[in-house]
Amino acid sequence: MPDILKGLWITIQATFYGSLVAFALGLVWALLLRSPSLPRARTSSRGWYPLVTWPVSIVVEFIRNTPLLVQLFFLFFVLPGWGLTFAPLTTGVIGLGLHYSTYTSEVYRAGIDGVPPGQWEAATALSLPRRRTWTAVILPQAFRRVVPALGNYVIAMFKDTPLLAGITVADMLFQANSISATTFDYLEPITVVGILFVVISYPTSLLLRALERRLVR
């Protein structure tokens, strides 16, 4: 079924670019919401801290506690009324990335909080600039801890891509529904889509488990 394979490619694109958005934006959320009790954070003024964290936390919690499909519909059907129109696939990537960034932010925060306090103290003792401390000391160690969890969210995002059919993205489910509407045969197209999801998701989960075992050595 070449149409479903074309849909698979679009599904992979949506997952890949959505993951990039989720990883980048999730790190931004995590840094804005990081605990003020972290050793390095004590050197900064706390006066501005609630002014930043409260609005960001409200946005993050709102996104996290509303359905992804509702968010996709908002981006695709509501924003054009305000003059913001995107292509269906672009809308899907933004929706997936924005939704999952709220979850990856917690993964990043856990990784940052898991960095031993001695690392912060060593960076302070060496008088490293704050940017150097984050890029050369803290974030590399945090990333090592969070890679497996981030991979799990990529798989979850991949399995959520059928929701993009609701905004006319020609993914696998959209193509399967189009074939079924023409042939009146729903069993074969939908079954093929389900098999493709398993064929891709399960081996990927095994690779993530192997990566996790390697990283924790």
mmCIF file of C-alpha atoms in Angstrom, residues 12 37 61 67 70 101 122 131 135 139 148 166 200 206 212:
data_model
loop_
_atom_site.group_PDB
_atom_site.id
_atom_site.type_symbol
_atom_site.label_atom_id
_atom_site.label_comp_id
_atom_site.label_asym_id
_atom_site.label_seq_id
_atom_site.Cartn_x
_atom_site.Cartn_y
_atom_site.Cartn_z
ATOM 1 C CA ILE A 12 8.091 9.979 10.928
ATOM 2 C CA SER A 37 17.397 25.927 46.064
ATOM 3 C CA GLU A 61 0.198 23.101 33.622
ATOM 4 C CA PRO A 67 -5.998 17.082 25.571
ATOM 5 C CA VAL A 70 -8.011 20.083 21.612
ATOM 6 C CA SER A 101 7.651 19.919 25.916
ATOM 7 C CA ALA A 122 33.554 22.679 42.022
ATOM 8 C CA ARG A 131 27.068 29.906 31.077
ATOM 9 C CA THR A 135 27.116 24.085 29.195
ATOM 10 C CA LEU A 139 23.856 19.983 31.306
ATOM 11 C CA PRO A 148 16.241 7.148 28.044
ATOM 12 C CA GLY A 166 -8.022 15.344 12.630
ATOM 13 C CA ILE A 200 8.644 0.690 14.657
ATOM 14 C CA LEU A 206 14.360 -2.242 23.005
ATOM 15 C CA GLU A 212 19.734 3.008 29.374
#
